[in-house]
GROMACS .gro file of C-alpha atoms in nm:
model
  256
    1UNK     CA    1  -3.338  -0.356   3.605
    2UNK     CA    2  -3.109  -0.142   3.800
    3UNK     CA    3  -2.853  -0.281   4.038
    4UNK     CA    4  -2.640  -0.154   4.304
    5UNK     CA    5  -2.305  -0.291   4.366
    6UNK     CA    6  -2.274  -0.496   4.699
    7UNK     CA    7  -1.975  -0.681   4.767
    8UNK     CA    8  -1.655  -0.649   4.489
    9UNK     CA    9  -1.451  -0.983   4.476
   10UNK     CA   10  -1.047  -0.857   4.437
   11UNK     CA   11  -0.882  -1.182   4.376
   12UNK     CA   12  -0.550  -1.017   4.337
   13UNK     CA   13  -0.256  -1.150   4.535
   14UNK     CA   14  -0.226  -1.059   4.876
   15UNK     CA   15  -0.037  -0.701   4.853
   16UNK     CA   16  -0.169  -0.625   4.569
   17UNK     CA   17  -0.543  -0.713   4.627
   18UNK     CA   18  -0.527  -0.507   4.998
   19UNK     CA   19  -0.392  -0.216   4.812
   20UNK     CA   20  -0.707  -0.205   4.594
   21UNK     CA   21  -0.906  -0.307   4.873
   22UNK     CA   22  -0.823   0.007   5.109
   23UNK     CA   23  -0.895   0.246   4.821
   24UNK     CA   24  -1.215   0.079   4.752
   25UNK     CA   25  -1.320   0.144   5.099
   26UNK     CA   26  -1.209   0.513   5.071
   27UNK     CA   27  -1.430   0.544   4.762
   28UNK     CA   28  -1.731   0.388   4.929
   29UNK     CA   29  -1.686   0.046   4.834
   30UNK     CA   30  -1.774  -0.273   4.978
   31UNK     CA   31  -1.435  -0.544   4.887
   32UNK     CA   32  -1.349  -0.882   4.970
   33UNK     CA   33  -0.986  -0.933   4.952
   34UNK     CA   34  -0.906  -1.335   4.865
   35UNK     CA   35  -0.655  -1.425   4.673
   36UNK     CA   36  -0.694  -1.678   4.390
   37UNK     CA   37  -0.331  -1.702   4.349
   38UNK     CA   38   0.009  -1.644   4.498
   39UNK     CA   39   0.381  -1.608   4.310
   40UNK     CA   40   0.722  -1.841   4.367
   41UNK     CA   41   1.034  -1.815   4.250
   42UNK     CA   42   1.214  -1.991   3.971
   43UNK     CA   43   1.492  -1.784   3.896
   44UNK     CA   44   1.829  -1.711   4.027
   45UNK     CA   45   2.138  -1.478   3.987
   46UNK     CA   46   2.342  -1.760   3.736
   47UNK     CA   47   2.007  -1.781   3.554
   48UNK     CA   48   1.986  -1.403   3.476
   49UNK     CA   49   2.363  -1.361   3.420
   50UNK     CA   50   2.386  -1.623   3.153
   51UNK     CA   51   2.055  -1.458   2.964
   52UNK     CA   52   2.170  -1.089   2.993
   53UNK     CA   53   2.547  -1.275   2.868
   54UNK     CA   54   2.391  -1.471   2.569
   55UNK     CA   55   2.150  -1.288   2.467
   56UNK     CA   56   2.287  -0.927   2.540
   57UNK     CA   57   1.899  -0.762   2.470
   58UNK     CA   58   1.893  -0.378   2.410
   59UNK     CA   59   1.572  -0.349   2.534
   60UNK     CA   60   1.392  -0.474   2.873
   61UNK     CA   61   1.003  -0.530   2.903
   62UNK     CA   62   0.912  -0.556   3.277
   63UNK     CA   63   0.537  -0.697   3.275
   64UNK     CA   64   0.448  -0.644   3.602
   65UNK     CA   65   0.560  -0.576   4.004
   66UNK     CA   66   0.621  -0.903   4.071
   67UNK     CA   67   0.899  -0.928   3.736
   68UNK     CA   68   1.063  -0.637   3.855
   69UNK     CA   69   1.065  -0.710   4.244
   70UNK     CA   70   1.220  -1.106   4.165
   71UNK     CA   71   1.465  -1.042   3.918
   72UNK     CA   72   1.609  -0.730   4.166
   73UNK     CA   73   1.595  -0.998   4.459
   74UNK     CA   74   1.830  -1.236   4.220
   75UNK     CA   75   2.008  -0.967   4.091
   76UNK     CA   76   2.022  -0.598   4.134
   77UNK     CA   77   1.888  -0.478   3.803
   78UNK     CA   78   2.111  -0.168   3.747
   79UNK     CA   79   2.414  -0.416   3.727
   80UNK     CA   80   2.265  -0.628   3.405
   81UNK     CA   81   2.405  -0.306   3.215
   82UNK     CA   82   2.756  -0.454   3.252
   83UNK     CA   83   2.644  -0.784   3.096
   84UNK     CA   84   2.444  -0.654   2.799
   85UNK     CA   85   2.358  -0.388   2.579
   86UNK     CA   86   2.078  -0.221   2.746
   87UNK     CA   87   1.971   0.053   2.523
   88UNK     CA   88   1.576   0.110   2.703
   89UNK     CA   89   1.372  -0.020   2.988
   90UNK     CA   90   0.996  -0.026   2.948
   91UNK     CA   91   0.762  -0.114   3.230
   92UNK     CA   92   0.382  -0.190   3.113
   93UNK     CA   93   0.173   0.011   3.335
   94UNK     CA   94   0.281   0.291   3.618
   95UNK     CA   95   0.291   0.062   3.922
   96UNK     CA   96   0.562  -0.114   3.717
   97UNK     CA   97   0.716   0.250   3.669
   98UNK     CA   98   0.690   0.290   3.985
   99UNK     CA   99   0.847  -0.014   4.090
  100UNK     CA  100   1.163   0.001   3.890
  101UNK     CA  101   1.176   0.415   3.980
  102UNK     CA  102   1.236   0.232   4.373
  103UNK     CA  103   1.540   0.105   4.245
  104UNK     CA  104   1.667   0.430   4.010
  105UNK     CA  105   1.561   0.288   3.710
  106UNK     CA  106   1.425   0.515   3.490
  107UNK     CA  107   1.191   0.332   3.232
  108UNK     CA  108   0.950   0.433   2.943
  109UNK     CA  109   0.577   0.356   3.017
  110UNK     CA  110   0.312   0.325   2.743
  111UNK     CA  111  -0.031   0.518   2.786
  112UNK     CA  112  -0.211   0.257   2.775
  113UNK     CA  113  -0.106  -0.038   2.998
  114UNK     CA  114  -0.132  -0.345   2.794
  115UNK     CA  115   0.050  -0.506   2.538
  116UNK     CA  116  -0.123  -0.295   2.268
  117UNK     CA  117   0.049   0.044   2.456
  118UNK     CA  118   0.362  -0.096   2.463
  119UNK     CA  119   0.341  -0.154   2.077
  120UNK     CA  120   0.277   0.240   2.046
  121UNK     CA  121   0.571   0.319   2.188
  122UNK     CA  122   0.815   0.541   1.962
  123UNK     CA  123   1.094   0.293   2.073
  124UNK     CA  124   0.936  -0.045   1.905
  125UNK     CA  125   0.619   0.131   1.653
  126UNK     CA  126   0.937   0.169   1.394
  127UNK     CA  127   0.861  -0.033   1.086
  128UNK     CA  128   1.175  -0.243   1.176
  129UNK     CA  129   1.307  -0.348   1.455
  130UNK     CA  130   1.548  -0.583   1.324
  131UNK     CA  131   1.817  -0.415   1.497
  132UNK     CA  132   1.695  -0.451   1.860
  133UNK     CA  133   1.729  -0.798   2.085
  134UNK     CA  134   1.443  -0.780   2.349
  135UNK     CA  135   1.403  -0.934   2.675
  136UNK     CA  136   1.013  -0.982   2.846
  137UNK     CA  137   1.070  -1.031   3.208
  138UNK     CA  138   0.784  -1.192   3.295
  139UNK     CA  139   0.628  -1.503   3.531
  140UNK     CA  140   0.656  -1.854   3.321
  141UNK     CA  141   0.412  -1.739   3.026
  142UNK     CA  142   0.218  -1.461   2.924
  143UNK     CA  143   0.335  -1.164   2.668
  144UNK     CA  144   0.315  -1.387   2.366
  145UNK     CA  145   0.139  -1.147   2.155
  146UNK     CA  146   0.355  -0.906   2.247
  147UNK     CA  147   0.632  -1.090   2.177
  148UNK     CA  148   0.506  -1.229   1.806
  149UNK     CA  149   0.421  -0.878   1.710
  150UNK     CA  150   0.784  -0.786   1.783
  151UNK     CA  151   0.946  -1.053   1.597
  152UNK     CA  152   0.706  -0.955   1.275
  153UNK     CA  153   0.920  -0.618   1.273
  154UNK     CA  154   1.255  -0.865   1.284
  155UNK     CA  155   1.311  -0.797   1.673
  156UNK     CA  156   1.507  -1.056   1.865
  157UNK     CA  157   1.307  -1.162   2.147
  158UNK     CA  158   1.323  -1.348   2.427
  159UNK     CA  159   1.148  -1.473   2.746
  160UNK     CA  160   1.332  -1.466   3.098
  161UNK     CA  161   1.111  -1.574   3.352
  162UNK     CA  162   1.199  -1.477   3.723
  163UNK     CA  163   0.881  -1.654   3.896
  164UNK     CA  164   0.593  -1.870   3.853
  165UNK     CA  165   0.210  -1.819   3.950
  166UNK     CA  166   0.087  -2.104   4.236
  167UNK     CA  167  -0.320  -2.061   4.179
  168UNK     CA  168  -0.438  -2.183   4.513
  169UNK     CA  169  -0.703  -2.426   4.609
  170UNK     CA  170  -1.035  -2.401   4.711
  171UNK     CA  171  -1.340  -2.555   4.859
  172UNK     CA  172  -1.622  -2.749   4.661
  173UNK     CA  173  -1.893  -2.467   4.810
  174UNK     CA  174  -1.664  -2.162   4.730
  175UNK     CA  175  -1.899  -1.992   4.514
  176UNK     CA  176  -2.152  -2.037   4.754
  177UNK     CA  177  -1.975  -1.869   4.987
  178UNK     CA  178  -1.898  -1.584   4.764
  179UNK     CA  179  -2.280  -1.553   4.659
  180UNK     CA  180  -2.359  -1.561   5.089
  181UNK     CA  181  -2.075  -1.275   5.106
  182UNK     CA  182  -2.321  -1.067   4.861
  183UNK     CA  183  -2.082  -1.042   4.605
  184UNK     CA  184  -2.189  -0.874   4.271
  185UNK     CA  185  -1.886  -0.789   4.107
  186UNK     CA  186  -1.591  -0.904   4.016
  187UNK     CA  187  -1.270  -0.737   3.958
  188UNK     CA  188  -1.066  -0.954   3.690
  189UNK     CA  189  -0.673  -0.814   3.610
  190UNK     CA  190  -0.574  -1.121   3.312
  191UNK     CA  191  -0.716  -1.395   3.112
  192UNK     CA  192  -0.557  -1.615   3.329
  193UNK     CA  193  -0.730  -1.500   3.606
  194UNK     CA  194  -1.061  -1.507   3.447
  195UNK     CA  195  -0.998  -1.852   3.342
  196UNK     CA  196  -0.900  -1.974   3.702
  197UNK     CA  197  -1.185  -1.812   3.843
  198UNK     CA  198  -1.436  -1.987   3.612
  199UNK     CA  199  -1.298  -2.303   3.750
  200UNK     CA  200  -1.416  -2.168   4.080
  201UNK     CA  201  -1.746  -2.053   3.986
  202UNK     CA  202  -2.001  -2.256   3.746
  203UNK     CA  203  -2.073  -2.010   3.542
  204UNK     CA  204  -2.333  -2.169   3.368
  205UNK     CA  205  -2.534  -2.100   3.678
  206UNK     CA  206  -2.779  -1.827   3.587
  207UNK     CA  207  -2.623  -1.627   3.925
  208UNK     CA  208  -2.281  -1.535   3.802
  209UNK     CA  209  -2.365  -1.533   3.413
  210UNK     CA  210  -2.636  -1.328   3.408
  211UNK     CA  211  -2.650  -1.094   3.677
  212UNK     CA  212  -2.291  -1.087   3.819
  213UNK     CA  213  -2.064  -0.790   3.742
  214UNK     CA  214  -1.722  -0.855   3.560
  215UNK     CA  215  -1.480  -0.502   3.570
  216UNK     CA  216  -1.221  -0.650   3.317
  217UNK     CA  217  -0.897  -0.421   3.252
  218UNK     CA  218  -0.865  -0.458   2.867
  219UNK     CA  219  -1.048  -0.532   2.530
  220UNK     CA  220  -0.858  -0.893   2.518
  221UNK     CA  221  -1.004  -1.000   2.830
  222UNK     CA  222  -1.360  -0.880   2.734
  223UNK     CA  223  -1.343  -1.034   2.475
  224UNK     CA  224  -1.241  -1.393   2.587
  225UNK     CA  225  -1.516  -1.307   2.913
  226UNK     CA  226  -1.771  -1.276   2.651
  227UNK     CA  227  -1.701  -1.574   2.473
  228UNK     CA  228  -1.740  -1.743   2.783
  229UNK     CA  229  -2.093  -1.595   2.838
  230UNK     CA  230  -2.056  -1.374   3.048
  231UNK     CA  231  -2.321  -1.102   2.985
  232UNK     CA  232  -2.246  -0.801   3.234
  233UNK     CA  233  -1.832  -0.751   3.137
  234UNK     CA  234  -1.742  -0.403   3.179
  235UNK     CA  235  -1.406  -0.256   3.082
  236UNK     CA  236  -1.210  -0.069   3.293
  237UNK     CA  237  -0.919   0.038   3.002
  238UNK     CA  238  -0.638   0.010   3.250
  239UNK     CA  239  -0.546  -0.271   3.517
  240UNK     CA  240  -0.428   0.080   3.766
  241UNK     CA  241  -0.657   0.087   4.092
  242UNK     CA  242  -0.736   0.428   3.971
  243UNK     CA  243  -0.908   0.286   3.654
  244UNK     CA  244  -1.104   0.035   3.843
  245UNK     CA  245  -1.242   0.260   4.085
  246UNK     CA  246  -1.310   0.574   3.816
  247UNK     CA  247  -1.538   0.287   3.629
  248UNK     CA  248  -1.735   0.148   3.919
  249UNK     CA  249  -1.815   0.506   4.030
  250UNK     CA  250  -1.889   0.588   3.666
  251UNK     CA  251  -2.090   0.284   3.568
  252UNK     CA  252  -2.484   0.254   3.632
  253UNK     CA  253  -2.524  -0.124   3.696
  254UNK     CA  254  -2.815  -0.256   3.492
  255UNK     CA  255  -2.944  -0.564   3.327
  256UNK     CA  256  -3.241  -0.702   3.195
   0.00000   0.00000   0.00000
């Protein structure tokens, strides 16, 4: 049975989710923005300056806009040269780029923006790697594969988290609400926000299992959607807005 698409949930946070929204609406999309989290900080400048002093990384992994924009609100980021060895900056994806590039930070970016990409990189695919010390800014978690894969070549590597993820409430008949909005697909940027979001929705009912649309932006995230049951997942191959909006022009939504 064809489909067409409705109403696309963005559950990004707020500036990022009405960033996506307004191109979706340029492209001839339907979105409803709502947030499904928000960030806070837990960082601050004596926090970063002891890090960059103890562990004194020669390479920095940005995973997102939010690491860069709260470690440069603790402490400007061209200045943690003076405390360490900084050797390379990589940013996963090109908002990232683009985020440090705000700042003059130049920074390498993988093709492909997940941790898998970052792994290709000339910089870390060497067959040893015992002679770097890396640092994954990042939110309280997330990276870990990244990180394990790292230490397996004999890298040094290190977490320094510069905010935390608040997932925000909601009420009892939310997914009501969403199914009375029309929507039909849903655009889902982590596992973590899959995994929130089917808190929110039972999706056990037939509604959102079988007939709802899930635009996931990596093979890891499929693959945990799928294990969930999930029927209709649909990767995107890049979290960029550009990716999400090339597939939902590009895809023919069917099911059976």
């Amino acid at each position: 049975m064809n489909q067409k698409i409705n109403t696309i949930l963005v559950p990004r946070p707020k500036a990022q989710g009405e960033k996506l929204a307004q191109q979706l609406i340029l492209a001839g999309f339907k979105p409803l923005c709502h947030p499904i989290m928000t960030y806070n900080s837990n960082a601050n400048e004596a926090i970063i300056r002891h890090h960059l002093i103890e562990h004194k990384p020669t390479i920095l992994v940005f995973v997102s806009i939010a690491a860069v924009e709260f470690a440069q609100q603790h402490f400007s980021i061209n200045q943690w040269q003076s405390l360490s060895d900084i050797e390379a900056i990589i940013a996963v994806g090109s908002s990232t780029q683009e985020a440090l590039k705000r700042y003059n930070i130049e920074s390498l970016c993988p093709n492909s923006f997940d941790s898998e990409g970052m792994l290709a990189l000339p910089i870390l695919e060497q067959p040893s790697l015992s002679h770097c010390r890396v640092t994954i800014v990042r939110g309280e978690d997330g990276r870990e594969y990244l990180a394990q894969n790292l230490e397996k070549k004999g890298a040094k590597v290190n977490f320094l988290s510069v905010y935390e993820k608040v997932w925000l409430e909601f009420a009892a008949d939310q997914a009501q609400q969403w199914r009375q909005s029309q929507i039909n697909c849903i655009v889902v940027t982590s596992n973590a926000f899959l995994n929130h979001l089917v808190q929110i929705i039972d999706i056990s009912d037939d509604y959102w299992k079988n007939h709802c649309f899930w635009f996931v932006i990596s093979e890891r995230v499929a693959v945990c959607a799928t294990a969930l049951g999930l029927r209709n997942v649909i990767n995107t191959h890049g979290a960029t807005n550009q990716a999400i909006i090339t597939t939902l022009l590009n895809t023919e939504l069917t099911y059976d």
